[in-house]
PDB file of C-alpha atoms and ligand atoms in Angstrom:
ATOM      1  CA  MET A   1      22.491 117.213 111.217  1.00 63.00           C
ATOM      2  CA  THR A   2      23.477 113.563 111.486  1.00 84.00           C
ATOM      3  CA  THR A   3      26.265 112.522 113.794  1.00 95.00           C
ATOM      4  CA  LEU A   4      29.260 110.422 112.791  1.00 96.00           C
ATOM      5  CA  ASP A   5      27.744 107.482 114.680  1.00 95.00           C
ATOM      6  CA  ASP A   6      24.548 107.742 112.587  1.00 95.00           C
ATOM      7  CA  ALA A   7      26.532 108.068 109.371  1.00 97.00           C
ATOM      8  CA  LEU A   8      28.616 105.002 110.227  1.00 96.00           C
ATOM      9  CA  ALA A   9      25.515 103.007 111.139  1.00 95.00           C
ATOM     10  CA  THR A  10      24.147 103.715 107.641  1.00 96.00           C
ATOM     11  CA  PHE A  11      27.559 103.062 106.080  1.00 97.00           C
ATOM     12  CA  ALA A  12      27.616  99.624 107.757  1.00 95.00           C
ATOM     13  CA  THR A  13      24.479  98.615 105.830  1.00 95.00           C
ATOM     14  CA  ARG A  14      25.937  99.459 102.390  1.00 96.00           C
ATOM     15  CA  ARG A  15      27.897  97.140 100.041  1.00 97.00           C
ATOM     16  CA  PRO A  16      30.372  97.224  98.433  1.00 97.00           C
ATOM     17  CA  VAL A  17      32.209  99.841 100.475  1.00 98.00           C
ATOM     18  CA  LEU A  18      35.738 101.176 100.706  1.00 98.00           C
ATOM     19  CA  VAL A  19      37.231 102.052 104.094  1.00 98.00           C
ATOM     20  CA  ALA A  20      40.243 104.273 103.391  1.00 98.00           C
ATOM     21  CA  LEU A  21      42.352 105.792 106.121  1.00 98.00           C
ATOM     22  CA  ASP A  22      45.365 108.020 106.475  1.00 98.00           C
ATOM     23  CA  PHE A  23      48.097 106.543 108.715  1.00 98.00           C
ATOM     24  CA  ASP A  24      50.021 109.180 110.728  1.00 97.00           C
ATOM     25  CA  GLY A  25      47.913 111.288 113.054  1.00 97.00           C
ATOM     26  CA  THR A  26      44.825 109.310 112.073  1.00 98.00           C
ATOM     27  CA  LEU A  27      45.353 105.626 112.962  1.00 98.00           C
ATOM     28  CA  ALA A  28      48.782 106.149 114.531  1.00 98.00           C
ATOM     29  CA  PRO A  29      49.374 109.003 117.014  1.00 97.00           C
ATOM     30  CA  LEU A  30      52.059 111.419 115.741  1.00 95.00           C
ATOM     31  CA  GLN A  31      55.587 110.720 117.027  1.00 93.00           C
ATOM     32  CA  ASP A  32      58.732 112.854 116.973  1.00 86.00           C
ATOM     33  CA  ASP A  33      60.548 109.893 115.438  1.00 88.00           C
ATOM     34  CA  PRO A  34      58.306 108.829 112.532  1.00 88.00           C
ATOM     35  CA  GLN A  35      59.822 105.319 112.522  1.00 92.00           C
ATOM     36  CA  THR A  36      58.198 104.618 115.903  1.00 95.00           C
ATOM     37  CA  SER A  37      54.642 105.325 114.625  1.00 96.00           C
ATOM     38  CA  ARG A  38      52.244 102.414 115.033  1.00 97.00           C
ATOM     39  CA  ILE A  39      48.518 101.924 114.571  1.00 98.00           C
ATOM     40  CA  LEU A  40      46.779 101.880 117.969  1.00 98.00           C
ATOM     41  CA  PRO A  41      46.313  98.226 119.056  1.00 98.00           C
ATOM     42  CA  ASP A  42      42.495  98.395 118.976  1.00 98.00           C
ATOM     43  CA  GLY A  43      42.809  99.810 115.475  1.00 98.00           C
ATOM     44  CA  VAL A  44      44.870  96.852 114.261  1.00 98.00           C
ATOM     45  CA  THR A  45      42.128  94.497 115.481  1.00 97.00           C
ATOM     46  CA  ALA A  46      39.327  96.596 113.994  1.00 98.00           C
ATOM     47  CA  LEU A  47      41.055  96.836 110.593  1.00 98.00           C
ATOM     48  CA  ALA A  48      41.587  93.067 110.495  1.00 97.00           C
ATOM     49  CA  ARG A  49      37.922  92.542 111.253  1.00 97.00           C
ATOM     50  CA  LEU A  50      36.761  95.073 108.649  1.00 97.00           C
ATOM     51  CA  ALA A  51      39.017  93.589 105.973  1.00 95.00           C
ATOM     52  CA  ALA A  52      37.549  90.140 106.661  1.00 95.00           C
ATOM     53  CA  THR A  53      33.983  91.421 106.145  1.00 96.00           C
ATOM     54  CA  ASP A  54      32.297  90.588 102.818  1.00 96.00           C
ATOM     55  CA  GLY A  55      31.929  93.596 100.554  1.00 97.00           C
ATOM     56  CA  VAL A  56      34.384  95.745 102.531  1.00 98.00           C
ATOM     57  CA  SER A  57      37.701  96.813 100.986  1.00 98.00           C
ATOM     58  CA  LEU A  58      40.393  98.409 103.100  1.00 98.00           C
ATOM     59  CA  ALA A  59      43.006 100.957 102.034  1.00 98.00           C
ATOM     60  CA  LEU A  60      45.665 103.015 103.800  1.00 98.00           C
ATOM     61  CA  VAL A  61      46.385 106.316 102.070  1.00 98.00           C
ATOM     62  CA  SER A  62      49.590 107.984 103.230  1.00 97.00           C
ATOM     63  CA  GLY A  63      52.260 110.488 102.327  1.00 92.00           C
ATOM     64  CA  ARG A  64      54.872 107.934 103.340  1.00 93.00           C
ATOM     65  CA  SER A  65      56.862 106.010 100.782  1.00 91.00           C
ATOM     66  CA  MET A  66      55.462 102.556  99.998  1.00 94.00           C
ATOM     67  CA  ASN A  67      58.363 100.787 101.718  1.00 93.00           C
ATOM     68  CA  ASP A  68      57.891 102.808 104.865  1.00 94.00           C
ATOM     69  CA  LEU A  69      54.128 102.369 104.909  1.00 97.00           C
ATOM     70  CA  HIS A  70      54.358  98.626 104.336  1.00 96.00           C
ATOM     71  CA  THR A  71      56.938  98.227 107.107  1.00 95.00           C
ATOM     72  CA  LEU A  72      54.897 100.103 109.697  1.00 96.00           C
ATOM     73  CA  ALA A  73      51.298  99.269 108.803  1.00 94.00           C
ATOM     74  CA  GLU A  74      49.988  96.144 110.501  1.00 93.00           C
ATOM     75  CA  VAL A  75      47.230  95.356 108.021  1.00 95.00           C
ATOM     76  CA  PRO A  76      45.883  92.063 106.654  1.00 95.00           C
ATOM     77  CA  ALA A  77      46.394  90.601 103.186  1.00 96.00           C
ATOM     78  CA  GLY A  78      44.063  92.194 100.658  1.00 96.00           C
ATOM     79  CA  THR A  79      44.613  95.715 101.985  1.00 98.00           C
ATOM     80  CA  PHE A  80      45.455  98.354  99.380  1.00 98.00           C
ATOM     81  CA  LEU A  81      48.334 100.683 100.220  1.00 98.00           C
ATOM     82  CA  ILE A  82      48.538 104.089  98.574  1.00 97.00           C
ATOM     83  CA  GLY A  83      51.863 105.797  99.324  1.00 94.00           C
ATOM     84  CA  SER A  84      53.673 109.029  98.455  1.00 90.00           C
ATOM     85  CA  HIS A  85      50.356 110.918  98.401  1.00 90.00           C
ATOM     86  CA  GLY A  86      49.003 108.753  95.606  1.00 92.00           C
ATOM     87  CA  ALA A  87      52.131 108.320  93.474  1.00 89.00           C
ATOM     88  CA  GLU A  88      52.670 104.710  94.636  1.00 92.00           C
ATOM     89  CA  ARG A  89      50.121 101.926  94.971  1.00 95.00           C
ATOM     90  CA  ALA A  90      50.303  98.285  96.026  1.00 97.00           C
ATOM     91  CA  ARG A  91      48.234  95.500  97.518  1.00 97.00           C
ATOM     92  CA  VAL A  92      49.285  93.489 100.553  1.00 97.00           C
ATOM     93  CA  THR A  93      49.326  89.739  99.878  1.00 94.00           C
ATOM     94  CA  THR A  94      50.318  86.782 102.031  1.00 92.00           C
ATOM     95  CA  PHE A  95      53.548  86.619  99.999  1.00 90.00           C
ATOM     96  CA  GLY A  96      54.483  90.306 100.286  1.00 89.00           C
ATOM     97  CA  LEU A  97      53.599  93.400  98.306  1.00 94.00           C
ATOM     98  CA  ASP A  98      52.009  93.320  94.876  1.00 94.00           C
ATOM     99  CA  ARG A  99      53.127  96.698  93.529  1.00 93.00           C
ATOM    100  CA  ASP A 100      51.991  98.879  90.704  1.00 87.00           C
ATOM    101  CA  VAL A 101      55.310  99.912  89.172  1.00 81.00           C
ATOM    102  CA  VAL A 102      56.234 103.586  89.179  1.00 80.00           C
ATOM    103  CA  GLN A 103      57.953 104.514  85.933  1.00 84.00           C
ATOM    104  CA  LEU A 104      59.770 107.855  85.804  1.00 89.00           C
ATOM    105  CA  SER A 105      60.766 109.403  82.475  1.00 90.00           C
ATOM    106  CA  ASP A 106      64.457 110.342  82.050  1.00 93.00           C
ATOM    107  CA  GLU A 107      63.535 113.976  82.544  1.00 91.00           C
ATOM    108  CA  GLN A 108      61.670 113.177  85.782  1.00 91.00           C
ATOM    109  CA  ALA A 109      64.544 111.033  87.080  1.00 93.00           C
ATOM    110  CA  ASP A 110      67.019 113.861  86.385  1.00 93.00           C
ATOM    111  CA  ARG A 111      64.746 116.363  88.083  1.00 92.00           C
ATOM    112  CA  LEU A 112      64.440 114.075  91.131  1.00 93.00           C
ATOM    113  CA  ALA A 113      68.232 113.828  91.442  1.00 94.00           C
ATOM    114  CA  SER A 114      68.632 117.585  91.138  1.00 93.00           C
ATOM    115  CA  LEU A 115      65.848 118.212  93.680  1.00 94.00           C
ATOM    116  CA  GLY A 116      67.564 115.858  96.117  1.00 95.00           C
ATOM    117  CA  ALA A 117      70.867 117.716  95.881  1.00 96.00           C
ATOM    118  CA  GLN A 118      69.207 121.110  96.350  1.00 96.00           C
ATOM    119  CA  ALA A 119      67.074 119.894  99.260  1.00 97.00           C
ATOM    120  CA  LEU A 120      70.218 118.665 101.029  1.00 97.00           C
ATOM    121  CA  ARG A 121      71.642 122.179 100.637  1.00 97.00           C
ATOM    122  CA  ILE A 122      68.516 123.573 102.350  1.00 97.00           C
ATOM    123  CA  ALA A 123      68.902 121.146 105.270  1.00 97.00           C
ATOM    124  CA  ARG A 124      72.651 121.665 105.694  1.00 97.00           C
ATOM    125  CA  GLY A 125      73.561 123.504 108.933  1.00 95.00           C
ATOM    126  CA  ARG A 126      69.960 123.536 110.140  1.00 97.00           C
ATOM    127  CA  ASP A 127      69.435 121.506 113.305  1.00 97.00           C
ATOM    128  CA  GLY A 128      66.496 119.134 113.121  1.00 96.00           C
ATOM    129  CA  VAL A 129      65.934 119.526 109.359  1.00 98.00           C
ATOM    130  CA  TRP A 130      66.447 116.406 107.274  1.00 97.00           C
ATOM    131  CA  VAL A 131      65.779 115.176 103.754  1.00 97.00           C
ATOM    132  CA  GLU A 132      64.038 111.981 102.694  1.00 95.00           C
ATOM    133  CA  THR A 133      64.173 110.688  99.134  1.00 92.00           C
ATOM    134  CA  LYS A 134      61.215 108.720  97.811  1.00 89.00           C
ATOM    135  CA  PRO A 135      60.851 107.002  94.414  1.00 88.00           C
ATOM    136  CA  THR A 136      58.938 110.002  93.068  1.00 89.00           C
ATOM    137  CA  ALA A 137      59.647 112.855  95.465  1.00 92.00           C
ATOM    138  CA  VAL A 138      62.010 114.605  97.843  1.00 95.00           C
ATOM    139  CA  VAL A 139      60.772 115.549 101.297  1.00 95.00           C
ATOM    140  CA  VAL A 140      62.178 118.191 103.650  1.00 97.00           C
ATOM    141  CA  HIS A 141      61.238 117.315 107.254  1.00 96.00           C
ATOM    142  CA  THR A 142      61.265 119.936 110.014  1.00 97.00           C
ATOM    143  CA  ARG A 143      59.480 118.162 112.877  1.00 94.00           C
ATOM    144  CA  LEU A 144      62.528 118.219 115.161  1.00 94.00           C
ATOM    145  CA  ALA A 145      63.600 121.789 114.327  1.00 96.00           C
ATOM    146  CA  GLU A 146      62.861 124.961 116.305  1.00 97.00           C
ATOM    147  CA  ASP A 147      60.283 127.242 114.652  1.00 96.00           C
ATOM    148  CA  GLU A 148      62.835 129.901 113.640  1.00 97.00           C
ATOM    149  CA  VAL A 149      64.871 127.202 111.891  1.00 97.00           C
ATOM    150  CA  ALA A 150      61.909 125.278 110.450  1.00 97.00           C
ATOM    151  CA  ARG A 151      60.111 128.182 108.822  1.00 97.00           C
ATOM    152  CA  PRO A 152      62.866 129.470 106.508  1.00 97.00           C
ATOM    153  CA  ALA A 153      63.733 125.870 105.574  1.00 98.00           C
ATOM    154  CA  GLU A 154      60.115 125.212 104.606  1.00 97.00           C
ATOM    155  CA  ASP A 155      59.917 128.507 102.689  1.00 97.00           C
ATOM    156  CA  GLU A 156      63.057 127.643 100.728  1.00 97.00           C
ATOM    157  CA  ALA A 157      61.790 124.153  99.964  1.00 97.00           C
ATOM    158  CA  ILE A 158      58.472 125.529  98.694  1.00 95.00           C
ATOM    159  CA  ALA A 159      60.328 128.059  96.518  1.00 95.00           C
ATOM    160  CA  LEU A 160      62.571 125.285  95.168  1.00 94.00           C
ATOM    161  CA  GLY A 161      59.590 123.179  94.150  1.00 90.00           C
ATOM    162  CA  GLU A 162      57.772 126.097  92.544  1.00 89.00           C
ATOM    163  CA  GLN A 163      60.864 127.187  90.662  1.00 86.00           C
ATOM    164  CA  LEU A 164      61.261 123.699  89.182  1.00 79.00           C
ATOM    165  CA  GLY A 165      57.574 123.474  88.313  1.00 69.00           C
ATOM    166  CA  SER A 166      57.118 120.394  90.473  1.00 73.00           C
ATOM    167  CA  GLY A 167      54.151 119.535  92.658  1.00 83.00           C
ATOM    168  CA  VAL A 168      54.609 120.937  96.164  1.00 90.00           C
ATOM    169  CA  LEU A 169      52.705 119.659  99.187  1.00 88.00           C
ATOM    170  CA  HIS A 170      53.089 121.543 102.455  1.00 90.00           C
ATOM    171  CA  GLY A 171      51.939 119.461 105.418  1.00 88.00           C
ATOM    172  CA  LYS A 172      52.628 119.492 109.151  1.00 88.00           C
ATOM    173  CA  ASP A 173      56.411 119.918 109.453  1.00 93.00           C
ATOM    174  CA  VAL A 174      57.017 118.603 105.929  1.00 93.00           C
ATOM    175  CA  VAL A 175      57.421 120.002 102.439  1.00 95.00           C
ATOM    176  CA  GLU A 176      57.202 117.369  99.733  1.00 93.00           C
ATOM    177  CA  ILE A 177      58.358 118.144  96.210  1.00 93.00           C
ATOM    178  CA  SER A 178      57.141 115.541  93.738  1.00 90.00           C
ATOM    179  CA  VAL A 179      58.122 114.965  90.126  1.00 91.00           C
ATOM    180  CA  LEU A 180      54.798 113.242  89.472  1.00 86.00           C
ATOM    181  CA  ARG A 181      51.462 114.935  89.742  1.00 79.00           C
ATOM    182  CA  ALA A 182      49.622 112.949  92.369  1.00 81.00           C
ATOM    183  CA  SER A 183      47.136 113.563  95.141  1.00 88.00           C
ATOM    184  CA  LYS A 184      45.406 111.454  97.713  1.00 94.00           C
ATOM    185  CA  GLY A 185      42.098 112.542  96.163  1.00 95.00           C
ATOM    186  CA  GLU A 186      42.907 111.321  92.647  1.00 93.00           C
ATOM    187  CA  ALA A 187      44.320 108.029  93.928  1.00 95.00           C
ATOM    188  CA  LEU A 188      41.318 107.436  96.159  1.00 97.00           C
ATOM    189  CA  VAL A 189      38.760 108.140  93.435  1.00 96.00           C
ATOM    190  CA  ALA A 190      40.647 105.841  91.024  1.00 94.00           C
ATOM    191  CA  LEU A 191      40.592 103.004  93.572  1.00 96.00           C
ATOM    192  CA  ARG A 192      36.954 103.575  94.372  1.00 97.00           C
ATOM    193  CA  ASP A 193      36.020 103.396  90.680  1.00 96.00           C
ATOM    194  CA  GLU A 194      38.059 100.221  90.154  1.00 95.00           C
ATOM    195  CA  LEU A 195      36.363  98.540  93.110  1.00 97.00           C
ATOM    196  CA  GLY A 196      32.928  99.876  92.217  1.00 97.00           C
ATOM    197  CA  ALA A 197      32.452 100.936  95.835  1.00 98.00           C
ATOM    198  CA  SER A 198      29.042 102.503  96.408  1.00 97.00           C
ATOM    199  CA  VAL A 199      30.285 104.582  99.315  1.00 98.00           C
ATOM    200  CA  VAL A 200      33.643 105.510 100.849  1.00 98.00           C
ATOM    201  CA  LEU A 201      34.712 106.217 104.416  1.00 98.00           C
ATOM    202  CA  TYR A 202      37.818 108.409 104.516  1.00 98.00           C
ATOM    203  CA  ALA A 203      39.565 109.820 107.585  1.00 98.00           C
ATOM    204  CA  GLY A 204      42.670 112.002 107.755  1.00 98.00           C
ATOM    205  CA  ASP A 205      44.317 114.681 109.890  1.00 97.00           C
ATOM    206  CA  ASP A 206      46.450 116.818 107.577  1.00 94.00           C
ATOM    207  CA  VAL A 207      46.098 119.408 104.832  1.00 92.00           C
ATOM    208  CA  THR A 208      46.969 116.797 102.196  1.00 91.00           C
ATOM    209  CA  ASP A 209      43.876 114.824 103.268  1.00 97.00           C
ATOM    210  CA  GLU A 210      41.729 117.762 102.205  1.00 96.00           C
ATOM    211  CA  HIS A 211      42.294 116.703  98.564  1.00 94.00           C
ATOM    212  CA  ALA A 212      40.639 113.407  99.433  1.00 97.00           C
ATOM    213  CA  PHE A 213      37.761 115.028 101.333  1.00 98.00           C
ATOM    214  CA  GLU A 214      37.102 117.361  98.400  1.00 97.00           C
ATOM    215  CA  ALA A 215      37.276 114.569  95.811  1.00 97.00           C
ATOM    216  CA  LEU A 216      34.574 112.491  97.529  1.00 97.00           C
ATOM    217  CA  GLY A 217      30.827 112.946  97.218  1.00 94.00           C
ATOM    218  CA  PRO A 218      28.022 113.966  99.567  1.00 93.00           C
ATOM    219  CA  ASP A 219      27.089 110.339 100.350  1.00 94.00           C
ATOM    220  CA  ASP A 220      30.619 109.461 101.418  1.00 98.00           C
ATOM    221  CA  VAL A 221      31.638 109.665 105.057  1.00 98.00           C
ATOM    222  CA  THR A 222      34.574 112.059 105.477  1.00 98.00           C
ATOM    223  CA  VAL A 223      36.191 112.497 108.882  1.00 98.00           C
ATOM    224  CA  LYS A 224      38.762 115.085 109.934  1.00 98.00           C
ATOM    225  CA  VAL A 225      40.934 114.035 112.879  1.00 98.00           C
ATOM    226  CA  GLY A 226      41.901 116.976 115.111  1.00 98.00           C
ATOM    227  CA  ASP A 227      41.615 120.758 114.780  1.00 96.00           C
ATOM    228  CA  GLY A 228      41.798 123.054 111.783  1.00 95.00           C
ATOM    229  CA  PRO A 229      39.610 124.047 108.850  1.00 96.00           C
ATOM    230  CA  THR A 230      38.341 121.145 106.761  1.00 98.00           C
ATOM    231  CA  ALA A 231      36.094 120.066 103.918  1.00 98.00           C
ATOM    232  CA  ALA A 232      35.264 116.879 105.819  1.00 98.00           C
ATOM    233  CA  ARG A 233      31.697 116.392 106.974  1.00 97.00           C
ATOM    234  CA  TYR A 234      32.550 114.966 110.410  1.00 98.00           C
ATOM    235  CA  ARG A 235      35.273 115.483 112.976  1.00 98.00           C
ATOM    236  CA  VAL A 236      36.844 113.534 115.827  1.00 98.00           C
ATOM    237  CA  GLY A 237      39.378 114.882 118.316  1.00 98.00           C
ATOM    238  CA  SER A 238      42.129 112.282 118.137  1.00 98.00           C
ATOM    239  CA  PRO A 239      43.334 108.967 116.670  1.00 98.00           C
ATOM    240  CA  GLN A 240      41.949 107.311 119.818  1.00 98.00           C
ATOM    241  CA  GLU A 241      38.457 108.628 119.017  1.00 98.00           C
ATOM    242  CA  LEU A 242      38.714 107.570 115.388  1.00 98.00           C
ATOM    243  CA  VAL A 243      39.826 104.063 116.365  1.00 98.00           C
ATOM    244  CA  ALA A 244      36.881 103.819 118.784  1.00 98.00           C
ATOM    245  CA  ALA A 245      34.554 104.619 115.861  1.00 98.00           C
ATOM    246  CA  LEU A 246      36.260 101.928 113.715  1.00 98.00           C
ATOM    247  CA  VAL A 247      35.912  99.388 116.532  1.00 97.00           C
ATOM    248  CA  ALA A 248      32.173 100.107 116.629  1.00 96.00           C
ATOM    249  CA  LEU A 249      31.930  99.886 112.835  1.00 96.00           C
ATOM    250  CA  ALA A 250      33.788  96.566 112.788  1.00 96.00           C
ATOM    251  CA  ASP A 251      31.565  95.040 115.449  1.00 88.00           C
ATOM    252  CA  PRO A 252      28.140  96.675 115.389  1.00 66.00           C
ATOM    253  CA  HIS A 253      26.572  94.165 117.828  1.00 64.00           C
TER     254      HIS A 253
HETATM  255 MG1   MG B 301      48.272 112.123 108.595  1.00 69.29          MG
END
């Protein structure tokens, strides 16, 4: 079996390629306050170097809203940003974000408003549970809640999404209920096809990244960050280890 180092050495010889990476828990160590998450400094340098390499496209693929991702991600112009698990997409330019517009139907907009109100009811009176509203989804966060508070809140949020026939994603300490069908896998494959990338590197740490691992092919390099079952071919223990691999990829000499 080849190691990740071997796979990346081969990857480095291919063109054109797409380097696509999850943000939280992958490039940026997980934080209790998600607004303090940052890409590890060596990672920022490695991404800038990769993005400046001929035939290499760079993308961040996150569950975060586009605004959030753009604010926190220190990435060079030309980088593609995929937010809200694939429901939002944009490209970073020197003048700001060039966004693909998300257009909700009236029915979807109504459903989003109703989901928001019901999610707030789930969070009410529960310490450490809060609700985030995105352009296409409502998210119930439980990262700061005790287990016995978090679990019933997550169960209720899942039930709410299923009852309304919306897409439900259950990640680490989050339940996201989306009014658009989207997944990191679909968004990643669409970008890959548009770019005509011959091979893709994708790394992620959460259950929602499994959609991306499963959507890619046997020649692609898929990397799970941390523990847990995965469809990815390779594994590293931490964001620090992943960033070390990106540093080596960005500067193979
Ligand atoms: Mg993540």
